[in-house]
Amino acid sequence: MIASDQVFADIAEQKETLWINDKYLPFSMVDAVCQLVVSDEDIEDTEKRLHRFAPYIRKCFPETEADGGLIESPLAEISSMKEALEKTYDAEIPGRFLLKMDSHLPIAGSVKARGGIYEVLKHAEDLALEAGMITEDDNYERFADEDMKEFFGRYTVQVGSTGNLGLSIGIMSAFLGFKVKVHMSADARQWKKDMLRSKGVEVIEYDDDYSKAVMEGRRQSDLDPSSYFVDDEYSVPLFLGYAVAAGRFKAQLEEKGITVDEDHPLIVYIPCGVGGAPGGVCYGLKRLFGDNVHVFFVEPTLFPSVLLGMASDRYNEVNVSDFGLTGMSAADGLACASPSGFVVRIDRNLVSGDFTVKDAILFDYMRMLKGTENIFIEPSSCAAFTGPVNINKYEAGREYLAKHGLDEKKLAASAQICWATGGRLVPDEIWDKYMNTYM
Ligand SMILES: *Cc1c(COP(=O)(O)O)cnc(C)c1O
């Protein structure tokens, strides 16, 4: 593969690259098949469940008051950042330039507040309904009652994580009353482990990569009938929690007077780890905007697991070490050696392509965003900026734009979205460290 394909060669040499999806298809051709797996009704059902829980979330997490108990994030125009990127990297970024700030989602401070919290809520609802503790028509503020917490205390929730998924599952599960075990990979940051322990979560540390932490967590959970495992590599509820982002995002675009149609394309760049979060968001966006949205993932040069899973058609069987990639990434939220088997399949014909980015530049983007917009997002999140800066610097990128009719006029009328995925919970002393990291 390395000998016959430049993208694989770039990856093996740890060079930044852009892979354009060879199996990208018009949405109408994949719509029906996709719906067999995750339908519009499933997404609607997810949205309804989140609305049922809104009174509870609002009561327990006053930061969600403004969104009525829904866990949502702002969409911000970042024109100064756009100017700085253009100037510094000799780039041309046409159209409007916006940051979707899932980095600042309530409760978990990362995009995992969508999928992770949703899956925990769904599990809690399933248990409570089955035990006759609630009905769907009750006011879900009831979940805050002591007897409910005692009830959930008989059950365990477990998850494998590089950090942020553990934070979202850990915080929400512990809050509901569950016993929680988070299996953390070697890349996980100390402050994330400390924060979880301070909330009564049991953190189990591994001297190994993310896939191993997941495997061990899954194994331990399977041995215990009262334990539920949130499976980042296969979970449909998790995926659905991410997919509902699209509908709410659409409303935010409308508020900003942004139209999405054939003449006004939407181009979205999302940092990618195991694939769940970007895969779910991409799926939701494609269902709403079809061929008028173009979604690119971005992965670290050391962990292009989703790119490799798709480009090789080996799906979850691929591991970045097959291409000689070993080592740690400063983009801890994206450090996944093998992709989600579920996401690489369901998004195989939907995602436009996948960029890789070197760790060092993430800190430069981070400082630039702080300096121009006074917004802090964590290094993993900053991966998104490599997309708009570089898309037309790659021949493959220019070909993609041409092939899909994205000419100068359409690009000028486009909206480009960098999907920020984490940062709000990062402690001040860690920010100071990040701000002074030069690689
Ligand atoms: C988890 C995470 C991602 C990517 O999500 P995956 O589901 O692992 O692909 C991106 N950025 C941050 C900050 C994350 O924590």
GROMACS .gro file of C-alpha atoms and ligand atoms in nm:
model
  454
    1MET     CA    1   0.000   0.000   0.000
    2ILE     CA    2   0.280   0.237   0.093
    3ALA     CA    3   0.456   0.170  -0.237
    4SER     CA    4   0.147   0.226  -0.448
    5ASP     CA    5  -0.023   0.520  -0.286
    6GLN     CA    6   0.109   0.863  -0.191
    7VAL     CA    7  -0.130   0.908   0.102
    8PHE     CA    8  -0.016   0.584   0.265
    9ALA     CA    9   0.346   0.682   0.196
   10ASP     CA   10   0.294   1.024   0.359
   11ILE     CA   11   0.139   0.855   0.661
   12ALA     CA   12   0.424   0.609   0.702
   13GLU     CA   13   0.669   0.901   0.682
   14GLN     CA   14   0.463   1.094   0.939
   15LYS     CA   15   0.406   1.374   0.688
   16GLU     CA   16   0.087   1.577   0.687
   17THR     CA   17  -0.149   1.469   0.412
   18LEU     CA   18  -0.502   1.486   0.276
   19TRP     CA   19  -0.695   1.176   0.180
   20ILE     CA   20  -0.996   1.225  -0.042
   21ASN     CA   21  -1.261   0.959   0.002
   22ASP     CA   22  -1.260   0.736  -0.308
   23LYS     CA   23  -1.600   0.598  -0.210
   24TYR     CA   24  -1.775   0.928  -0.147
   25LEU     CA   25  -2.123   0.909  -0.304
   26PRO     CA   26  -2.414   1.141  -0.371
   27PHE     CA   27  -2.631   1.134  -0.062
   28SER     CA   28  -2.940   1.007  -0.245
   29MET     CA   29  -2.750   0.687  -0.325
   30VAL     CA   30  -2.669   0.602   0.034
   31ASP     CA   31  -2.964   0.751   0.219
   32ALA     CA   32  -3.184   0.441   0.216
   33VAL     CA   33  -2.913   0.199   0.319
   34CYS     CA   34  -2.795   0.428   0.597
   35GLN     CA   35  -3.148   0.455   0.733
   36LEU     CA   36  -3.156   0.079   0.779
   37VAL     CA   37  -2.890   0.126   1.044
   38VAL     CA   38  -2.967   0.471   1.188
   39SER     CA   39  -3.295   0.621   1.075
   40ASP     CA   40  -3.442   0.969   1.095
   41GLU     CA   41  -3.685   0.825   1.353
   42ASP     CA   42  -3.390   0.714   1.567
   43ILE     CA   43  -3.253   1.068   1.563
   44GLU     CA   44  -3.598   1.208   1.647
   45ASP     CA   45  -3.636   0.960   1.929
   46THR     CA   46  -3.299   1.071   2.066
   47GLU     CA   47  -3.402   1.435   2.051
   48LYS     CA   48  -3.725   1.352   2.237
   49ARG     CA   49  -3.539   1.164   2.508
   50LEU     CA   50  -3.308   1.460   2.561
   51HIS     CA   51  -3.612   1.683   2.594
   52ARG     CA   52  -3.760   1.449   2.857
   53PHE     CA   53  -3.438   1.483   3.054
   54ALA     CA   54  -3.414   1.861   3.008
   55PRO     CA   55  -3.593   1.949   3.336
   56TYR     CA   56  -3.354   1.723   3.526
   57ILE     CA   57  -3.043   1.857   3.354
   58ARG     CA   58  -3.159   2.213   3.406
   59LYS     CA   59  -3.223   2.150   3.775
   60CYS     CA   60  -2.885   1.982   3.837
   61PHE     CA   61  -2.670   2.190   3.604
   62PRO     CA   62  -2.780   2.557   3.617
   63GLU     CA   63  -2.528   2.638   3.340
   64THR     CA   64  -2.781   2.479   3.100
   65GLU     CA   65  -3.056   2.723   3.202
   66ALA     CA   66  -3.024   2.941   2.891
   67ASP     CA   67  -3.082   2.637   2.666
   68GLY     CA   68  -3.369   2.508   2.878
   69GLY     CA   69  -3.176   2.204   3.001
   70LEU     CA   70  -3.045   2.104   2.661
   71ILE     CA   71  -2.669   2.065   2.639
   72GLU     CA   72  -2.577   2.312   2.364
   73SER     CA   73  -2.288   2.529   2.251
   74PRO     CA   74  -2.248   2.864   2.073
   75LEU     CA   75  -2.162   2.917   1.708
   76ALA     CA   76  -1.918   3.207   1.677
   77GLU     CA   77  -1.798   3.403   1.376
   78ILE     CA   78  -1.417   3.422   1.404
   79SER     CA   79  -1.312   3.675   1.142
   80SER     CA   80  -0.998   3.790   1.323
   81MET     CA   81  -0.878   3.431   1.347
   82LYS     CA   82  -0.947   3.390   0.975
   83GLU     CA   83  -0.735   3.693   0.895
   84ALA     CA   84  -0.451   3.573   1.116
   85LEU     CA   85  -0.456   3.226   0.962
   86GLU     CA   86  -0.452   3.372   0.610
   87LYS     CA   87  -0.165   3.602   0.687
   88THR     CA   88   0.048   3.357   0.886
   89TYR     CA   89   0.007   3.057   0.657
   90ASP     CA   90  -0.030   3.240   0.328
   91ALA     CA   91  -0.372   3.087   0.292
   92GLU     CA   92  -0.696   3.194   0.134
   93ILE     CA   93  -1.010   3.108   0.328
   94PRO     CA   94  -1.317   3.208   0.129
   95GLY     CA   95  -1.664   3.265   0.271
   96ARG     CA   96  -1.773   3.305   0.628
   97PHE     CA   97  -1.559   3.144   0.895
   98LEU     CA   98  -1.715   3.011   1.212
   99LEU     CA   99  -1.629   2.811   1.520
  100LYS     CA  100  -1.883   2.564   1.654
  101MET     CA  101  -1.790   2.569   2.020
  102ASP     CA  102  -1.859   2.218   2.146
  103SER     CA  103  -1.536   2.287   2.332
  104HIS     CA  104  -1.759   2.482   2.570
  105LEU     CA  105  -2.050   2.241   2.610
  106PRO     CA  106  -2.187   2.235   2.965
  107ILE     CA  107  -2.110   1.957   3.215
  108ALA     CA  108  -1.826   1.783   3.031
  109GLY     CA  109  -1.656   2.068   2.840
  110SER     CA  110  -1.615   1.868   2.521
  111VAL     CA  111  -1.809   1.718   2.232
  112LYS     CA  112  -1.841   1.405   2.450
  113ALA     CA  113  -2.110   1.593   2.642
  114ARG     CA  114  -2.331   1.504   2.347
  115GLY     CA  115  -2.279   1.132   2.295
  116GLY     CA  116  -2.146   1.030   2.633
  117ILE     CA  117  -2.407   1.200   2.845
  118TYR     CA  118  -2.686   1.090   2.613
  119GLU     CA  119  -2.588   0.724   2.643
  120VAL     CA  120  -2.574   0.742   3.023
  121LEU     CA  121  -2.916   0.911   3.037
  122LYS     CA  122  -3.063   0.652   2.806
  123HIS     CA  123  -2.924   0.369   3.016
  124ALA     CA  124  -3.062   0.528   3.333
  125GLU     CA  125  -3.402   0.571   3.170
  126ASP     CA  126  -3.405   0.209   3.048
  127LEU     CA  127  -3.329   0.079   3.399
  128ALA     CA  128  -3.579   0.310   3.569
  129LEU     CA  129  -3.858   0.228   3.322
  130GLU     CA  130  -3.798  -0.144   3.355
  131ALA     CA  131  -3.806  -0.124   3.734
  132GLY     CA  132  -4.125   0.083   3.726
  133MET     CA  133  -3.954   0.374   3.900
  134ILE     CA  134  -4.077   0.623   3.638
  135THR     CA  135  -4.297   0.651   3.333
  136GLU     CA  136  -4.210   0.849   3.021
  137ASP     CA  137  -4.476   1.103   3.115
  138ASP     CA  138  -4.325   1.187   3.454
  139ASN     CA  139  -4.129   1.503   3.516
  140TYR     CA  140  -3.773   1.376   3.496
  141GLU     CA  141  -3.663   1.602   3.780
  142ARG     CA  142  -3.751   1.283   3.966
  143PHE     CA  143  -3.409   1.148   3.865
  144ALA     CA  144  -3.258   1.377   4.127
  145ASP     CA  145  -3.451   1.208   4.413
  146GLU     CA  146  -3.256   1.014   4.674
  147ASP     CA  147  -3.434   0.682   4.610
  148MET     CA  148  -3.337   0.705   4.243
  149LYS     CA  149  -2.974   0.760   4.333
  150GLU     CA  150  -2.987   0.461   4.568
  151PHE     CA  151  -3.141   0.254   4.291
  152PHE     CA  152  -2.866   0.344   4.041
  153GLY     CA  153  -2.608   0.274   4.311
  154ARG     CA  154  -2.676  -0.095   4.253
  155TYR     CA  155  -2.543  -0.064   3.900
  156THR     CA  156  -2.205   0.010   3.748
  157VAL     CA  157  -2.115   0.203   3.432
  158GLN     CA  158  -1.775   0.146   3.273
  159VAL     CA  159  -1.594   0.306   2.981
  160GLY     CA  160  -1.253   0.308   2.813
  161SER     CA  161  -1.118   0.655   2.738
  162THR     CA  162  -0.827   0.876   2.642
  163GLY     CA  163  -0.981   1.134   2.877
  164ASN     CA  164  -1.279   1.333   2.759
  165LEU     CA  165  -1.523   1.046   2.711
  166GLY     CA  166  -1.429   0.930   3.060
  167LEU     CA  167  -1.501   1.278   3.191
  168SER     CA  168  -1.846   1.295   3.037
  169ILE     CA  169  -1.949   0.938   3.130
  170GLY     CA  170  -1.789   0.968   3.472
  171ILE     CA  171  -1.940   1.302   3.568
  172MET     CA  172  -2.291   1.215   3.448
  173SER     CA  173  -2.299   0.859   3.583
  174ALA     CA  174  -2.166   0.957   3.924
  175PHE     CA  175  -2.419   1.238   3.938
  176LEU     CA  176  -2.706   0.996   3.877
  177GLY     CA  177  -2.572   0.768   4.150
  178PHE     CA  178  -2.408   0.493   3.947
  179LYS     CA  179  -2.082   0.330   4.046
  180VAL     CA  180  -1.836   0.426   3.771
  181LYS     CA  181  -1.512   0.278   3.646
  182VAL     CA  182  -1.312   0.461   3.380
  183HIS     CA  183  -1.034   0.271   3.205
  184MET     CA  184  -0.777   0.528   3.095
  185SER     CA  185  -0.513   0.487   2.824
  186ALA     CA  186  -0.154   0.604   2.868
  187ASP     CA  187  -0.224   0.924   2.670
  188ALA     CA  188  -0.481   1.046   2.924
  189ARG     CA  189  -0.395   1.366   3.107
  190GLN     CA  190  -0.337   1.358   3.482
  191TRP     CA  191  -0.581   1.643   3.552
  192LYS     CA  192  -0.861   1.446   3.389
  193LYS     CA  193  -0.790   1.150   3.616
  194ASP     CA  194  -0.773   1.376   3.922
  195MET     CA  195  -1.099   1.548   3.835
  196LEU     CA  196  -1.277   1.214   3.798
  197ARG     CA  197  -1.140   1.077   4.124
  198SER     CA  198  -1.257   1.392   4.301
  199LYS     CA  199  -1.610   1.301   4.189
  200GLY     CA  200  -1.590   0.949   4.329
  201VAL     CA  201  -1.511   0.778   4.000
  202GLU     CA  202  -1.275   0.479   4.004
  203VAL     CA  203  -1.000   0.545   3.751
  204ILE     CA  204  -0.800   0.247   3.626
  205GLU     CA  205  -0.479   0.342   3.446
  206TYR     CA  206  -0.317   0.147   3.165
  207ASP     CA  207   0.032   0.173   3.036
  208ASP     CA  208  -0.108   0.102   2.694
  209ASP     CA  209  -0.305   0.256   2.410
  210TYR     CA  210  -0.671   0.342   2.389
  211SER     CA  211  -0.781   0.017   2.219
  212LYS     CA  212  -0.633  -0.185   2.506
  213ALA     CA  213  -0.809   0.027   2.767
  214VAL     CA  214  -1.138  -0.029   2.583
  215MET     CA  215  -1.076  -0.401   2.547
  216GLU     CA  216  -1.001  -0.445   2.917
  217GLY     CA  217  -1.294  -0.228   3.023
  218ARG     CA  218  -1.530  -0.426   2.801
  219ARG     CA  219  -1.396  -0.755   2.941
  220GLN     CA  220  -1.437  -0.650   3.305
  221SER     CA  221  -1.783  -0.513   3.243
  222ASP     CA  222  -1.897  -0.831   3.067
  223LEU     CA  223  -1.808  -1.031   3.380
  224ASP     CA  224  -2.049  -0.827   3.591
  225PRO     CA  225  -2.423  -0.855   3.510
  226SER     CA  226  -2.499  -0.525   3.686
  227SER     CA  227  -2.241  -0.341   3.476
  228TYR     CA  228  -2.301  -0.149   3.154
  229PHE     CA  229  -2.018  -0.073   2.915
  230VAL     CA  230  -2.022   0.240   2.702
  231ASP     CA  231  -1.851   0.109   2.393
  232ASP     CA  232  -1.687   0.390   2.196
  233GLU     CA  233  -1.597   0.148   1.917
  234TYR     CA  234  -1.949   0.018   1.850
  235SER     CA  235  -2.212   0.218   2.037
  236VAL     CA  236  -2.520   0.335   1.846
  237PRO     CA  237  -2.665   0.549   2.131
  238LEU     CA  238  -2.335   0.735   2.154
  239PHE     CA  239  -2.346   0.798   1.778
  240LEU     CA  240  -2.705   0.921   1.804
  241GLY     CA  241  -2.612   1.165   2.080
  242TYR     CA  242  -2.363   1.322   1.840
  243ALA     CA  243  -2.597   1.310   1.542
  244VAL     CA  244  -2.864   1.530   1.708
  245ALA     CA  245  -2.614   1.816   1.702
  246ALA     CA  246  -2.703   1.878   1.337
  247GLY     CA  247  -3.065   1.985   1.382
  248ARG     CA  248  -2.980   2.240   1.648
  249PHE     CA  249  -2.681   2.363   1.450
  250LYS     CA  250  -2.907   2.419   1.151
  251ALA     CA  251  -3.120   2.653   1.361
  252GLN     CA  252  -2.807   2.842   1.468
  253LEU     CA  253  -2.702   2.887   1.105
  254GLU     CA  254  -3.044   3.028   1.025
  255GLU     CA  255  -3.016   3.272   1.316
  256LYS     CA  256  -2.691   3.395   1.166
  257GLY     CA  257  -2.852   3.437   0.827
  258ILE     CA  258  -2.652   3.154   0.676
  259THR     CA  259  -2.827   2.965   0.400
  260VAL     CA  260  -2.717   2.621   0.293
  261ASP     CA  261  -2.808   2.520  -0.059
  262GLU     CA  262  -2.643   2.434  -0.389
  263ASP     CA  263  -2.507   2.788  -0.428
  264HIS     CA  264  -2.416   2.824  -0.060
  265PRO     CA  265  -2.220   2.516   0.041
  266LEU     CA  266  -2.127   2.429   0.395
  267ILE     CA  267  -1.777   2.295   0.459
  268VAL     CA  268  -1.711   2.142   0.798
  269TYR     CA  269  -1.383   2.032   0.958
  270ILE     CA  270  -1.395   1.808   1.266
  271PRO     CA  271  -1.111   1.662   1.476
  272CYS     CA  272  -1.132   1.286   1.484
  273GLY     CA  273  -1.020   1.018   1.728
  274VAL     CA  274  -1.195   0.682   1.716
  275GLY     CA  275  -1.455   0.839   1.486
  276GLY     CA  276  -1.766   0.846   1.702
  277ALA     CA  277  -1.806   1.218   1.755
  278PRO     CA  278  -1.712   1.341   1.407
  279GLY     CA  279  -1.885   1.041   1.252
  280GLY     CA  280  -2.211   1.110   1.432
  281VAL     CA  281  -2.200   1.483   1.364
  282CYS     CA  282  -2.119   1.417   0.995
  283TYR     CA  283  -2.405   1.170   0.970
  284GLY     CA  284  -2.652   1.417   1.120
  285LEU     CA  285  -2.531   1.695   0.889
  286LYS     CA  286  -2.556   1.478   0.577
  287ARG     CA  287  -2.912   1.378   0.668
  288LEU     CA  288  -3.009   1.745   0.683
  289PHE     CA  289  -2.798   1.906   0.413
  290GLY     CA  290  -2.720   1.615   0.178
  291ASP     CA  291  -2.473   1.704  -0.097
  292ASN     CA  292  -2.460   2.069   0.009
  293VAL     CA  293  -2.245   1.985   0.310
  294HIS     CA  294  -1.887   1.864   0.277
  295VAL     CA  295  -1.742   1.711   0.593
  296PHE     CA  296  -1.372   1.656   0.648
  297PHE     CA  297  -1.217   1.482   0.947
  298VAL     CA  298  -0.877   1.578   1.088
  299GLU     CA  299  -0.644   1.338   1.271
  300PRO     CA  300  -0.291   1.364   1.416
  301THR     CA  301  -0.012   1.237   1.189
  302LEU     CA  302   0.060   0.974   1.457
  303PHE     CA  303  -0.300   0.849   1.482
  304PRO     CA  304  -0.477   0.856   1.143
  305SER     CA  305  -0.684   0.552   1.242
  306VAL     CA  306  -1.012   0.645   1.075
  307LEU     CA  307  -0.834   0.750   0.756
  308LEU     CA  308  -0.649   0.418   0.745
  309GLY     CA  309  -0.958   0.215   0.832
  310MET     CA  310  -1.148   0.368   0.541
  311ALA     CA  311  -0.871   0.410   0.285
  312SER     CA  312  -0.748   0.053   0.330
  313ASP     CA  313  -1.100  -0.092   0.349
  314ARG     CA  314  -0.975  -0.290   0.647
  315TYR     CA  315  -1.204  -0.090   0.875
  316ASN     CA  316  -1.153  -0.161   1.246
  317GLU     CA  317  -0.892  -0.425   1.170
  318VAL     CA  318  -0.638  -0.157   1.097
  319ASN     CA  319  -0.395  -0.025   1.359
  320VAL     CA  320  -0.168   0.275   1.309
  321SER     CA  321   0.126   0.057   1.417
  322ASP     CA  322   0.072  -0.143   1.094
  323PHE     CA  323   0.213   0.167   0.926
  324GLY     CA  324   0.499   0.199   1.170
  325LEU     CA  325   0.336   0.472   1.376
  326THR     CA  326   0.407   0.453   1.746
  327GLY     CA  327   0.437   0.713   2.015
  328MET     CA  328   0.232   0.964   2.208
  329SER     CA  329   0.039   1.259   2.072
  330ALA     CA  330  -0.012   1.599   2.231
  331ALA     CA  331  -0.359   1.570   2.081
  332ASP     CA  332  -0.462   1.331   2.358
  333GLY     CA  333  -0.830   1.346   2.260
  334LEU     CA  334  -0.747   1.207   1.916
  335ALA     CA  335  -0.495   0.938   2.010
  336CYS     CA  336  -0.679   0.628   1.891
  337ALA     CA  337  -0.478   0.355   1.721
  338SER     CA  338  -0.776   0.172   1.570
  339PRO     CA  339  -1.102   0.324   1.451
  340SER     CA  340  -1.461   0.251   1.547
  341GLY     CA  341  -1.579  -0.040   1.329
  342PHE     CA  342  -1.927   0.107   1.328
  343VAL     CA  343  -1.835   0.458   1.220
  344VAL     CA  344  -1.586   0.370   0.947
  345ARG     CA  345  -1.860   0.165   0.787
  346ILE     CA  346  -2.163   0.392   0.823
  347ASP     CA  347  -1.968   0.705   0.719
  348ARG     CA  348  -1.769   0.531   0.444
  349ASN     CA  349  -1.965   0.698   0.164
  350LEU     CA  350  -2.046   1.022   0.346
  351VAL     CA  351  -1.725   1.184   0.462
  352SER     CA  352  -1.544   1.389   0.197
  353GLY     CA  353  -1.191   1.327   0.322
  354ASP     CA  354  -0.949   1.327   0.611
  355PHE     CA  355  -0.654   1.558   0.684
  356THR     CA  356  -0.362   1.473   0.907
  357VAL     CA  357  -0.186   1.736   1.116
  358LYS     CA  358   0.136   1.751   1.317
  359ASP     CA  359   0.119   1.810   1.690
  360ALA     CA  360   0.344   2.117   1.692
  361ILE     CA  361   0.113   2.340   1.491
  362LEU     CA  362  -0.184   2.270   1.719
  363PHE     CA  363  -0.024   2.485   1.988
  364ASP     CA  364   0.033   2.766   1.736
  365TYR     CA  365  -0.332   2.757   1.631
  366MET     CA  366  -0.428   2.752   2.000
  367ARG     CA  367  -0.226   3.066   2.078
  368MET     CA  368  -0.359   3.236   1.767
  369LEU     CA  369  -0.723   3.173   1.860
  370LYS     CA  370  -0.659   3.302   2.211
  371GLY     CA  371  -0.480   3.609   2.075
  372THR     CA  372  -0.734   3.698   1.806
  373GLU     CA  373  -1.067   3.592   1.956
  374ASN     CA  374  -0.987   3.540   2.323
  375ILE     CA  375  -1.119   3.183   2.297
  376PHE     CA  376  -0.935   2.893   2.455
  377ILE     CA  377  -0.976   2.544   2.311
  378GLU     CA  378  -0.754   2.245   2.382
  379PRO     CA  379  -0.482   2.136   2.138
  380SER     CA  380  -0.681   1.837   2.003
  381SER     CA  381  -0.961   2.075   1.909
  382CYS     CA  382  -0.729   2.299   1.713
  383ALA     CA  383  -0.670   2.024   1.457
  384ALA     CA  384  -0.978   2.154   1.273
  385PHE     CA  385  -0.794   2.467   1.152
  386THR     CA  386  -0.560   2.271   0.930
  387GLY     CA  387  -0.851   2.200   0.695
  388PRO     CA  388  -0.944   2.548   0.576
  389VAL     CA  389  -0.580   2.657   0.576
  390ASN     CA  390  -0.460   2.372   0.357
  391ILE     CA  391  -0.743   2.235   0.147
  392ASN     CA  392  -0.641   2.418  -0.169
  393LYS     CA  393  -0.271   2.360  -0.107
  394TYR     CA  394  -0.316   1.991  -0.179
  395GLU     CA  395  -0.369   1.884  -0.537
  396ALA     CA  396  -0.622   1.630  -0.409
  397GLY     CA  397  -0.805   1.912  -0.232
  398ARG     CA  398  -0.821   2.129  -0.544
  399GLU     CA  399  -0.945   1.831  -0.745
  400TYR     CA  400  -1.217   1.764  -0.490
  401LEU     CA  401  -1.337   2.124  -0.501
  402ALA     CA  402  -1.340   2.125  -0.880
  403LYS     CA  403  -1.513   1.790  -0.907
  404HIS     CA  404  -1.796   1.907  -0.681
  405GLY     CA  405  -1.840   2.239  -0.856
  406LEU     CA  406  -1.701   2.437  -0.564
  407ASP     CA  407  -1.571   2.722  -0.779
  408GLU     CA  408  -1.462   3.065  -0.663
  409LYS     CA  409  -1.813   3.205  -0.664
  410LYS     CA  410  -1.961   2.922  -0.460
  411LEU     CA  411  -1.673   2.921  -0.214
  412ALA     CA  412  -1.713   3.294  -0.162
  413ALA     CA  413  -2.075   3.223  -0.072
  414SER     CA  414  -1.988   2.928   0.152
  415ALA     CA  415  -1.968   2.894   0.528
  416GLN     CA  416  -1.665   2.714   0.666
  417ILE     CA  417  -1.705   2.562   1.008
  418CYS     CA  418  -1.428   2.451   1.240
  419TRP     CA  419  -1.583   2.221   1.495
  420ALA     CA  420  -1.407   2.282   1.826
  421THR     CA  421  -1.431   1.969   2.036
  422GLY     CA  422  -1.290   2.036   2.382
  423GLY     CA  423  -1.137   2.273   2.631
  424ARG     CA  424  -1.370   2.433   2.883
  425LEU     CA  425  -1.271   2.214   3.177
  426VAL     CA  426  -0.895   2.249   3.130
  427PRO     CA  427  -0.754   2.390   3.457
  428ASP     CA  428  -0.570   2.725   3.450
  429GLU     CA  429  -0.229   2.584   3.528
  430ILE     CA  430  -0.260   2.344   3.235
  431TRP     CA  431  -0.354   2.633   3.005
  432ASP     CA  432  -0.039   2.812   3.113
  433LYS     CA  433   0.157   2.502   3.025
  434TYR     CA  434  -0.016   2.469   2.686
  435MET     CA  435   0.041   2.837   2.608
  436ASN     CA  436   0.413   2.787   2.664
  437THR     CA  437   0.447   2.464   2.471
  438TYR     CA  438   0.659   2.499   2.159
  439MET     CA  439   0.745   2.177   1.972
  440LIG     C1  440  -1.306   1.264   2.163
  440LIG     C2  441  -1.258   1.385   2.105
  440LIG     C3  442  -1.257   1.403   1.968
  440LIG     C4  443  -1.295   1.301   1.866
  440LIG     O1  444  -1.399   1.213   1.898
  440LIG     P1  445  -1.392   1.060   1.859
  440LIG     O2  446  -1.527   1.010   1.891
  440LIG     O3  447  -1.287   0.997   1.945
  440LIG     O4  448  -1.354   1.053   1.717
  440LIG     C5  449  -1.209   1.524   1.921
  440LIG     N1  450  -1.165   1.620   2.004
  440LIG     C6  451  -1.167   1.605   2.136
  440LIG     C7  452  -1.117   1.717   2.222
  440LIG     C8  453  -1.212   1.487   2.192
  440LIG     O5  454  -1.211   1.473   2.323
   0.00000   0.00000   0.00000
